[in-house]
Amino acid sequence: MKCPNCGAEIPEGHLYCEACGKEINFVPEFDPEIENRINESLSGVADDLKNESIFYTKRLTGSKANKSELRPFVVPAITALGIIIAFIVVLIFMFDGKNNAGSFEEQAEKYYVEGKLEDAITAIDKAIENTSDESADEKAELIIKKYEYQMEAGKADEALITIGTLSDSSVYGDDTALYAIDRMIANYEEAGDYDRINELLINVNMPSTNEKYKMYLPDDPEIYPAEGEYDEVINVGIKDSSEGSIYYTVNGGDPDEKSILYSNELILEEEGDYSIKAVLINKYGIKSNVVSAAYHLENLGPEEPVIMEDSGDYSSATMIVAVCDPGCRIFYTTDGSDPTIESTEYINPISMPVGTTTFKFVTVDDENNYSDIVEKKYHLSYTTLVSVEQARESIMKILFKLDILLDMNGSVRGEEGHYDYVYSGDIEIAGSGEYYKFTETHVYNDGHTKDTGLLYAVNKHDGKVNRLGYDSSGNYTLITISNR
């Protein structure tokens, strides 16, 4: 057979010309109309075979043909019809073979080997069209070939569309879908198109791909505390579980990389409404979803007072200074109760009392709104300059000077024996300091003793002597000696 294009001789069985590469069509391209005509012809032949009279002819008009005379012609006629039918069947099979998926795939591979990528893509398309959707694995293999042909042909955008059809795991299964997604992400990574990767992963939403490529799926930041109404100053923070930078707005607008970069908690301290929105942007420039929280603050009251001296131990005279906002006043207590406008008002710096004292301060504005209470605990202790024996001697000296004792031996007028002052331990009196406690004891001549019921306290720092009593709450209180 000669090539219709260049005239070169084509060996039997070859599908294309080795001289010019022209494809040889041994049969015409499939045509539905031709198939219909073949079917009609076969149907007509079948009808004629049912009527054996076609094999007999009339010798003379008006007379019947002699069947015995015509019988020799019947077999050759039937044989001829069988040959025609066989030829028609061969043509049908040739048409069908020429147009099935396997044939188109072979043509595509031949074109690919020859470097004819456009023809290879066209042929593989026909193979895909002629592959049933029920043959998902076979169809997937053809689609992958098409993707590879398109990539080699420099049609990357079209190739990504092609391979993208395999990302539906419900049709092609997880393994094929993951393969397709891997190919697409590799292309997007090379192009630096990270937003497309994020969009792809969100649309596909496969747990395996989300875990594998979680760097392209930033988690949403979290705003705390929960949104709502508050009647106190609140600190609003934003935390994240993904690497990246958080940007936020407080005016209701959507945040982006031009918004405020979050670094520290936001302090909401004025009455009003707040709308905070935040977004996380990772190193690939991919944004999380925008999250928001709305807060309403009312009846906050004034700011709490600022106390300049911290709680703690002090060893020298110290003044306590308190500061509040203009137009406000400060009230305080030292008895453990919460201060009100009925408590002592702070006017000037307070001299820190000796010993341990707990102060409570509060700010009150011109509408009598209260701030939070500030509590401070101070312990002022001077260096001990007086010993226990010196303190005992100080008691006896002052009692002798007041003519209560007759001598430094503790003798008392009109009574036998003498008085002694027994050390009973150290005590601290709020606001006054630390003291030695002494119990007055009457020592009789026979040696037995009896407490008189009187107690004395001597300041460990300056040696000042006081009588010791109790207030209505059962706490120690100092009484001057002259009140005996």
Coordinates of C-alpha atoms in Angstrom, one line a residue:
M1 CA 0.0 0.0 0.0
K2 CA 1.2 3.5 -0.8
C3 CA 1.1 6.5 1.5
P4 CA -1.6 8.9 0.3
N5 CA 0.6 11.8 1.5
C6 CA 4.1 11.2 0.0
G7 CA 3.5 8.0 -2.1
A8 CA 6.1 5.9 -0.2
E9 CA 5.4 2.2 0.1
I10 CA 4.0 1.3 3.5
P11 CA 4.7 -2.2 4.9
E12 CA 1.6 -4.3 5.8
G13 CA 0.3 -3.7 9.3
H14 CA 2.0 -0.3 9.9
L15 CA -0.2 2.4 11.2
Y16 CA 1.8 5.4 9.9
C17 CA 4.2 6.2 7.1
E18 CA 7.9 5.8 8.0
A19 CA 8.9 8.4 5.4
C20 CA 6.6 11.3 6.3
G21 CA 5.0 10.2 9.6
K22 CA 1.5 10.5 8.2
E23 CA -1.1 8.3 10.1
I24 CA -2.7 5.7 7.8
N25 CA -6.5 5.3 8.2
F26 CA -7.3 1.8 6.9
V27 CA -10.9 2.6 7.6
P28 CA -12.8 5.9 7.5
E29 CA -13.3 7.7 10.7
F30 CA -16.3 6.6 12.7
D31 CA -19.6 8.0 11.4
P32 CA -22.9 7.2 13.2
E33 CA -24.8 7.6 9.9
I34 CA -22.7 4.9 8.2
E35 CA -23.3 2.6 11.2
N36 CA -27.0 3.1 10.8
R37 CA -26.9 2.2 7.1
I38 CA -24.9 -0.9 7.8
N39 CA -27.5 -1.9 10.4
E40 CA -30.3 -1.3 7.8
S41 CA -28.5 -3.4 5.2
L42 CA -28.1 -6.3 7.6
S43 CA -31.7 -6.0 8.5
G44 CA -32.8 -6.1 4.9
V45 CA -30.6 -9.1 4.1
A46 CA -32.1 -11.0 7.0
D47 CA -35.6 -10.2 5.7
D48 CA -34.7 -11.4 2.2
L49 CA -33.2 -14.6 3.5
K50 CA -36.6 -15.4 5.1
N51 CA -38.2 -15.4 1.6
E52 CA -36.6 -18.1 -0.4
S53 CA -38.5 -17.0 -3.5
I54 CA -35.7 -14.6 -4.3
F55 CA -33.7 -17.5 -5.4
Y56 CA -36.2 -18.4 -8.2
T57 CA -37.1 -16.5 -11.4
K58 CA -40.0 -16.8 -13.8
R59 CA -39.1 -18.4 -17.2
L60 CA -42.2 -17.2 -18.9
T61 CA -44.8 -14.7 -18.0
G62 CA -47.7 -16.3 -16.3
S63 CA -45.9 -19.6 -15.6
K64 CA -44.2 -20.8 -12.4
A65 CA -40.4 -21.4 -12.3
N66 CA -39.2 -24.9 -11.9
K67 CA -37.6 -25.0 -8.5
S68 CA -35.6 -28.1 -9.3
E69 CA -34.0 -26.2 -12.2
L70 CA -33.0 -23.2 -10.1
R71 CA -31.9 -25.2 -7.0
P72 CA -28.1 -25.2 -8.1
F73 CA -28.0 -21.4 -7.8
V74 CA -29.3 -21.2 -4.2
V75 CA -26.0 -22.3 -2.4
P76 CA -23.8 -19.8 -4.2
A77 CA -26.2 -17.0 -3.5
I78 CA -26.3 -17.8 0.2
T79 CA -22.5 -18.0 0.3
A80 CA -22.3 -14.6 -1.3
L81 CA -24.7 -13.1 1.2
G82 CA -22.7 -14.7 4.1
I83 CA -19.5 -13.1 2.7
I84 CA -21.2 -9.7 2.6
I85 CA -22.5 -10.1 6.2
A86 CA -19.0 -11.1 7.4
F87 CA -17.5 -8.1 5.7
I88 CA -20.0 -5.8 7.3
V89 CA -19.3 -7.3 10.7
V90 CA -15.6 -6.8 10.2
L91 CA -16.2 -3.2 9.3
I92 CA -18.2 -2.7 12.5
F93 CA -15.5 -4.2 14.6
M94 CA -12.9 -2.1 12.8
F95 CA -14.9 1.0 13.5
D96 CA -15.3 0.0 17.2
G97 CA -11.6 -0.9 17.6
K98 CA -10.6 2.4 15.9
N99 CA -12.6 4.4 18.4
N100 CA -12.1 2.7 21.8
A101 CA -10.1 4.2 24.7
G102 CA -7.1 1.8 24.3
S103 CA -6.7 2.8 20.7
F104 CA -6.7 6.5 21.5
E105 CA -4.2 5.9 24.3
E106 CA -1.9 4.1 21.9
Q107 CA -2.1 6.9 19.5
A108 CA -1.4 9.4 22.3
E109 CA 1.8 7.5 23.3
K110 CA 2.9 7.3 19.7
Y111 CA 2.5 11.1 19.3
Y112 CA 4.3 11.7 22.5
V113 CA 7.3 9.6 21.4
E114 CA 7.3 11.6 18.2
G115 CA 7.3 14.8 20.2
K116 CA 3.8 15.8 18.9
L117 CA 2.5 16.9 22.3
E118 CA -0.6 18.7 21.0
D119 CA -1.7 15.6 19.1
A120 CA -0.9 13.5 22.1
I121 CA -3.1 15.7 24.3
T122 CA -5.9 15.5 21.8
A123 CA -5.7 11.7 21.6
I124 CA -5.6 11.3 25.4
D125 CA -8.6 13.5 25.6
K126 CA -10.5 11.1 23.3
A127 CA -9.3 8.1 25.5
I128 CA -10.6 9.9 28.6
E129 CA -14.0 10.6 26.8
N130 CA -14.3 6.9 25.9
T131 CA -13.5 5.6 29.4
S132 CA -16.5 4.9 31.6
D133 CA -16.8 6.9 34.8
E134 CA -17.2 3.6 36.6
S135 CA -13.6 2.7 35.7
A136 CA -12.2 5.4 38.0
D137 CA -8.7 4.0 38.3
E138 CA -8.3 3.7 34.5
K139 CA -9.6 7.2 34.0
A140 CA -7.3 8.6 36.7
E141 CA -4.3 7.1 35.0
L142 CA -5.3 8.7 31.7
I143 CA -5.9 12.1 33.4
I144 CA -2.4 11.8 35.0
K145 CA -0.9 11.2 31.5
K146 CA -2.7 14.2 30.2
Y147 CA -1.3 16.3 33.1
E148 CA 2.2 15.1 32.3
Y149 CA 1.8 15.9 28.5
Q150 CA 0.5 19.4 29.3
M151 CA 3.3 20.1 31.8
E152 CA 5.9 19.0 29.2
A153 CA 4.1 21.2 26.6
G154 CA 4.5 24.2 28.9
K155 CA 0.8 24.5 29.7
A156 CA 1.1 24.6 33.5
D157 CA -2.2 26.4 34.1
E158 CA -4.1 23.9 32.0
A159 CA -2.2 21.0 33.6
L160 CA -3.2 22.2 37.1
I161 CA -6.8 22.2 36.0
T162 CA -6.5 18.7 34.7
I163 CA -4.8 17.2 37.8
G164 CA -7.3 19.1 40.0
T165 CA -10.1 16.9 38.7
L166 CA -8.5 14.0 40.7
S167 CA -8.6 15.9 44.0
D168 CA -12.1 14.6 44.7
S169 CA -11.5 11.6 47.1
S170 CA -15.1 10.5 47.0
V171 CA -14.6 9.7 43.3
Y172 CA -11.0 8.6 42.9
G173 CA -10.1 7.6 46.5
D174 CA -7.7 9.2 49.1
D175 CA -4.5 8.0 47.5
T176 CA -5.2 9.4 44.1
A177 CA -6.6 12.7 45.6
L178 CA -3.5 13.1 47.8
Y179 CA -1.2 12.5 44.7
A180 CA -3.1 15.2 42.8
I181 CA -3.0 17.6 45.7
D182 CA 0.8 17.0 46.1
R183 CA 1.4 17.8 42.4
M184 CA -0.7 21.0 42.7
I185 CA 0.9 22.2 45.9
A186 CA 4.4 21.5 44.5
N187 CA 3.6 23.8 41.5
Y188 CA 2.1 26.5 43.8
E189 CA 5.1 26.3 46.1
E190 CA 7.5 26.8 43.2
A191 CA 5.5 29.8 42.0
G192 CA 5.3 31.2 45.6
D193 CA 1.5 31.2 45.4
Y194 CA 0.7 30.3 49.0
D195 CA -2.8 31.7 49.0
R196 CA -3.7 29.2 46.3
I197 CA -2.4 26.4 48.5
N198 CA -4.5 27.6 51.4
E199 CA -7.6 27.9 49.2
L200 CA -7.0 24.4 47.8
L201 CA -6.6 22.8 51.3
I202 CA -9.7 24.5 52.6
N203 CA -11.8 23.4 49.6
V204 CA -10.6 19.8 49.7
N205 CA -10.6 19.6 53.5
M206 CA -9.0 16.2 53.8
P207 CA -7.6 15.4 57.3
S208 CA -4.4 13.8 55.9
T209 CA -3.6 16.8 53.7
N210 CA -4.5 19.3 56.4
E211 CA -2.0 17.6 58.7
K212 CA 0.7 17.3 56.1
Y213 CA 0.4 20.9 55.0
K214 CA -0.7 22.5 58.3
M215 CA 1.9 25.2 57.8
Y216 CA -0.4 26.6 55.1
L217 CA -3.5 26.5 57.4
P218 CA -2.9 29.0 60.2
D219 CA -5.2 28.6 63.3
D220 CA -7.5 31.5 64.2
P221 CA -6.3 33.6 67.1
E222 CA -8.3 33.6 70.3
I223 CA -9.5 36.8 72.1
Y224 CA -10.0 36.6 75.9
P225 CA -11.8 37.1 78.2
A226 CA -15.2 36.3 76.6
E227 CA -17.0 39.2 75.1
G228 CA -19.9 40.7 77.0
E229 CA -20.7 43.5 79.5
Y230 CA -18.3 44.4 82.3
D231 CA -18.5 46.8 85.2
E232 CA -14.7 46.9 85.9
V233 CA -11.5 47.5 84.0
I234 CA -10.6 44.5 81.9
N235 CA -7.4 43.4 80.2
V236 CA -8.1 42.0 76.8
G237 CA -5.5 39.6 75.4
I238 CA -5.1 37.7 72.1
K239 CA -3.4 34.3 72.0
D240 CA -2.5 32.0 69.1
S241 CA -1.6 28.4 68.6
S242 CA 0.2 28.9 65.2
E243 CA 3.4 30.7 64.4
G244 CA 2.9 34.1 62.9
S245 CA 2.1 37.7 63.8
I246 CA -1.3 39.0 65.2
Y247 CA -2.8 42.2 63.9
Y248 CA -5.8 43.8 65.4
T249 CA -8.3 46.8 65.2
V250 CA -10.5 48.4 67.8
N251 CA -12.7 50.4 65.4
G252 CA -14.6 47.5 63.9
G253 CA -12.6 47.3 60.7
D254 CA -11.1 44.1 59.4
P255 CA -7.4 43.9 60.4
D256 CA -4.5 43.2 58.0
E257 CA -0.7 43.6 58.0
K258 CA -1.1 47.4 58.1
S259 CA -3.1 47.3 61.3
I260 CA -1.8 47.4 64.9
L261 CA 0.7 44.6 65.7
Y262 CA -0.3 42.9 68.9
S263 CA 2.3 42.7 71.6
N264 CA 0.6 43.3 75.0
E265 CA -2.8 43.0 76.6
L266 CA -5.2 45.9 75.8
I267 CA -6.5 47.7 78.9
L268 CA -10.2 48.7 78.6
E269 CA -10.9 51.2 81.4
E270 CA -13.3 53.8 80.1
E271 CA -17.1 53.4 79.8
G272 CA -18.3 52.6 76.3
D273 CA -18.5 49.9 73.6
Y274 CA -15.4 48.2 72.1
S275 CA -15.2 46.0 69.0
I276 CA -11.9 44.2 68.7
K277 CA -11.0 42.2 65.7
A278 CA -7.8 40.1 65.1
V279 CA -6.1 38.1 62.4
L280 CA -3.0 35.9 62.4
I281 CA -0.7 36.2 59.4
N282 CA 2.0 33.5 59.1
K283 CA 5.4 33.7 57.4
Y284 CA 3.9 32.7 54.0
G285 CA 1.6 35.7 54.2
I286 CA -1.5 33.5 54.7
K287 CA -4.2 35.0 56.8
S288 CA -6.3 33.1 59.3
N289 CA -10.0 33.8 59.7
V290 CA -10.8 37.2 61.3
V291 CA -12.1 36.8 64.9
S292 CA -13.9 39.4 66.9
A293 CA -15.1 40.2 70.4
A294 CA -17.4 43.0 71.6
Y295 CA -17.2 44.5 75.0
H296 CA -19.5 47.0 76.9
L297 CA -18.1 48.8 80.0
E298 CA -20.2 50.8 82.3
N299 CA -20.3 52.2 85.9
L300 CA -16.6 51.6 86.3
G301 CA -16.1 54.1 89.1
P302 CA -12.8 56.0 89.6
E303 CA -9.3 54.6 89.4
E304 CA -8.0 53.0 92.6
P305 CA -5.6 55.1 94.6
V306 CA -1.9 54.8 94.0
I307 CA 0.1 54.1 97.2
M308 CA 3.7 55.1 96.9
E309 CA 5.0 52.9 99.7
D310 CA 4.9 49.1 99.0
S311 CA 3.9 46.7 101.6
G312 CA 6.8 45.3 103.6
D313 CA 9.2 45.7 106.5
Y314 CA 10.6 49.1 107.4
S315 CA 13.3 50.1 110.0
S316 CA 13.1 53.9 109.9
A317 CA 10.4 56.5 110.2
T318 CA 8.5 56.5 106.9
M319 CA 5.6 58.6 105.5
I320 CA 2.8 56.9 103.5
V321 CA 1.8 58.9 100.4
A322 CA -1.4 58.2 98.5
V323 CA -2.4 59.7 95.1
C324 CA -5.8 59.8 93.2
D325 CA -7.3 61.3 90.1
P326 CA -8.3 65.0 90.2
G327 CA -11.8 65.6 91.7
C328 CA -11.6 62.4 93.8
R329 CA -11.0 61.8 97.5
I330 CA -9.2 59.0 99.4
F331 CA -10.4 57.4 102.6
Y332 CA -8.6 54.7 104.6
T333 CA -8.9 52.4 107.6
T334 CA -6.3 50.6 109.8
D335 CA -8.7 48.3 111.7
G336 CA -9.2 45.8 108.9
S337 CA -12.6 47.1 107.8
D338 CA -13.3 48.3 104.3
P339 CA -13.1 52.1 104.0
T340 CA -16.1 54.3 103.1
I341 CA -16.8 58.0 103.0
E342 CA -17.4 57.7 106.7
S343 CA -13.8 56.5 107.3
T344 CA -10.8 58.7 107.9
E345 CA -10.0 60.9 104.9
Y346 CA -6.5 61.1 103.6
I347 CA -5.4 64.7 103.6
N348 CA -1.7 64.6 104.1
P349 CA 1.0 61.9 104.1
I350 CA 0.6 59.5 107.0
S351 CA 3.4 58.7 109.5
M352 CA 3.9 54.9 109.4
P353 CA 3.0 53.5 112.8
V354 CA 5.6 51.4 114.6
G355 CA 4.8 47.7 114.5
T356 CA 2.5 45.9 112.0
T357 CA -0.3 47.9 110.5
T358 CA -2.8 47.0 107.7
F359 CA -4.1 50.0 105.7
K360 CA -7.0 49.9 103.3
F361 CA -7.5 52.8 100.9
V362 CA -10.3 53.6 98.5
T363 CA -11.0 56.4 96.0
V364 CA -14.4 58.1 95.9
D365 CA -15.4 60.4 93.0
D366 CA -17.8 63.3 93.1
E367 CA -20.8 61.0 92.4
N368 CA -19.8 58.8 95.3
N369 CA -18.7 55.9 93.1
Y370 CA -16.0 53.8 94.7
S371 CA -12.8 52.4 93.2
D372 CA -11.4 49.0 94.0
I373 CA -9.8 48.9 97.5
V374 CA -6.1 48.9 97.8
E375 CA -4.6 47.1 100.8
K376 CA -1.1 47.6 102.2
K377 CA 0.6 46.0 105.1
Y378 CA 3.5 47.6 106.8
H379 CA 5.9 46.5 109.6
L380 CA 8.0 49.2 111.1
S381 CA 10.5 48.0 113.6
Y382 CA 13.3 50.2 115.0
T383 CA 16.6 48.6 116.1
T384 CA 16.3 47.2 119.6
L385 CA 18.2 49.4 122.0
V386 CA 16.8 48.2 125.3
S387 CA 17.5 44.9 127.0
V388 CA 14.9 42.9 129.1
E389 CA 16.8 43.8 132.3
Q390 CA 17.0 47.4 131.4
A391 CA 13.3 47.4 130.7
R392 CA 12.6 45.9 134.2
E393 CA 14.8 48.4 135.8
S394 CA 13.0 51.2 133.9
I395 CA 9.6 50.0 135.4
M396 CA 11.0 50.1 139.0
K397 CA 12.6 53.5 138.5
I398 CA 9.5 55.2 137.3
L399 CA 7.4 53.5 140.1
F400 CA 10.0 54.6 142.7
K401 CA 9.9 58.2 141.3
L402 CA 6.1 58.1 141.6
D403 CA 6.5 56.9 145.3
I404 CA 4.7 53.7 144.5
L405 CA 7.8 51.7 145.5
L406 CA 9.9 52.7 148.5
D407 CA 13.2 51.5 147.1
M408 CA 14.7 49.7 144.1
N409 CA 14.2 46.4 145.9
G410 CA 10.5 46.7 145.3
S411 CA 9.4 47.4 149.0
V412 CA 5.9 48.8 149.4
R413 CA 4.6 50.9 152.3
G414 CA 2.4 49.0 154.7
E415 CA 2.9 45.6 153.0
E416 CA 5.2 42.7 153.8
G417 CA 7.7 41.4 151.4
H418 CA 8.3 43.2 148.0
Y419 CA 7.1 43.6 144.5
D420 CA 8.8 42.0 141.5
Y421 CA 8.4 42.5 137.7
V422 CA 8.5 39.2 135.7
Y423 CA 9.3 39.3 132.0
S424 CA 6.4 37.5 130.1
G425 CA 7.6 37.8 126.5
D426 CA 7.6 40.2 123.5
I427 CA 4.4 41.7 122.1
E428 CA 3.5 44.0 119.3
I429 CA 0.9 46.7 119.6
A430 CA -0.6 47.9 116.3
G431 CA 0.6 51.4 115.5
S432 CA 2.9 51.6 118.5
G433 CA 5.7 49.1 118.0
E434 CA 7.3 46.2 119.8
Y435 CA 7.3 45.9 123.6
Y436 CA 8.5 43.8 126.5
K437 CA 5.6 42.5 128.6
F438 CA 6.0 42.3 132.4
T439 CA 3.7 40.9 135.1
E440 CA 3.7 42.6 138.5
T441 CA 4.1 39.9 141.3
H442 CA 3.9 40.3 145.1
V443 CA 6.6 38.2 146.8
Y444 CA 5.8 37.5 150.5
N445 CA 8.3 37.0 153.3
D446 CA 7.7 33.2 153.4
G447 CA 8.5 33.1 149.7
H448 CA 5.2 32.5 148.1
T449 CA 4.0 34.8 145.3
K450 CA 0.8 36.3 143.9
D451 CA 0.1 38.2 140.7
T452 CA -1.3 41.7 141.4
G453 CA -3.1 41.7 138.0
L454 CA -1.1 44.6 136.7
L455 CA 0.8 44.4 133.4
Y456 CA 3.5 46.7 132.1
A457 CA 4.9 47.2 128.6
V458 CA 8.3 48.7 127.8
N459 CA 9.1 49.9 124.3
K460 CA 12.1 47.9 123.0
H461 CA 13.4 50.8 121.1
D462 CA 13.2 53.8 123.4
G463 CA 12.5 52.2 126.8
K464 CA 9.3 54.1 127.5
V465 CA 7.2 52.4 130.2
N466 CA 3.4 52.0 130.0
R467 CA 0.7 50.2 131.8
L468 CA -0.8 47.4 129.6
G469 CA -4.5 46.9 129.2
Y470 CA -7.1 45.5 126.8
D471 CA -9.7 47.3 124.6
S472 CA -13.2 46.1 124.0
S473 CA -12.0 43.8 121.2
G474 CA -9.6 42.1 123.6
N475 CA -6.5 43.6 121.9
Y476 CA -3.6 45.1 123.9
T477 CA -3.7 48.8 124.6
L478 CA -1.2 51.2 126.3
I479 CA -2.1 53.1 129.4
T480 CA 0.1 55.8 130.9
I481 CA 1.5 55.1 134.3
S482 CA -0.1 58.1 135.9
N483 CA -3.5 56.5 135.5
R484 CA -2.8 53.8 138.0

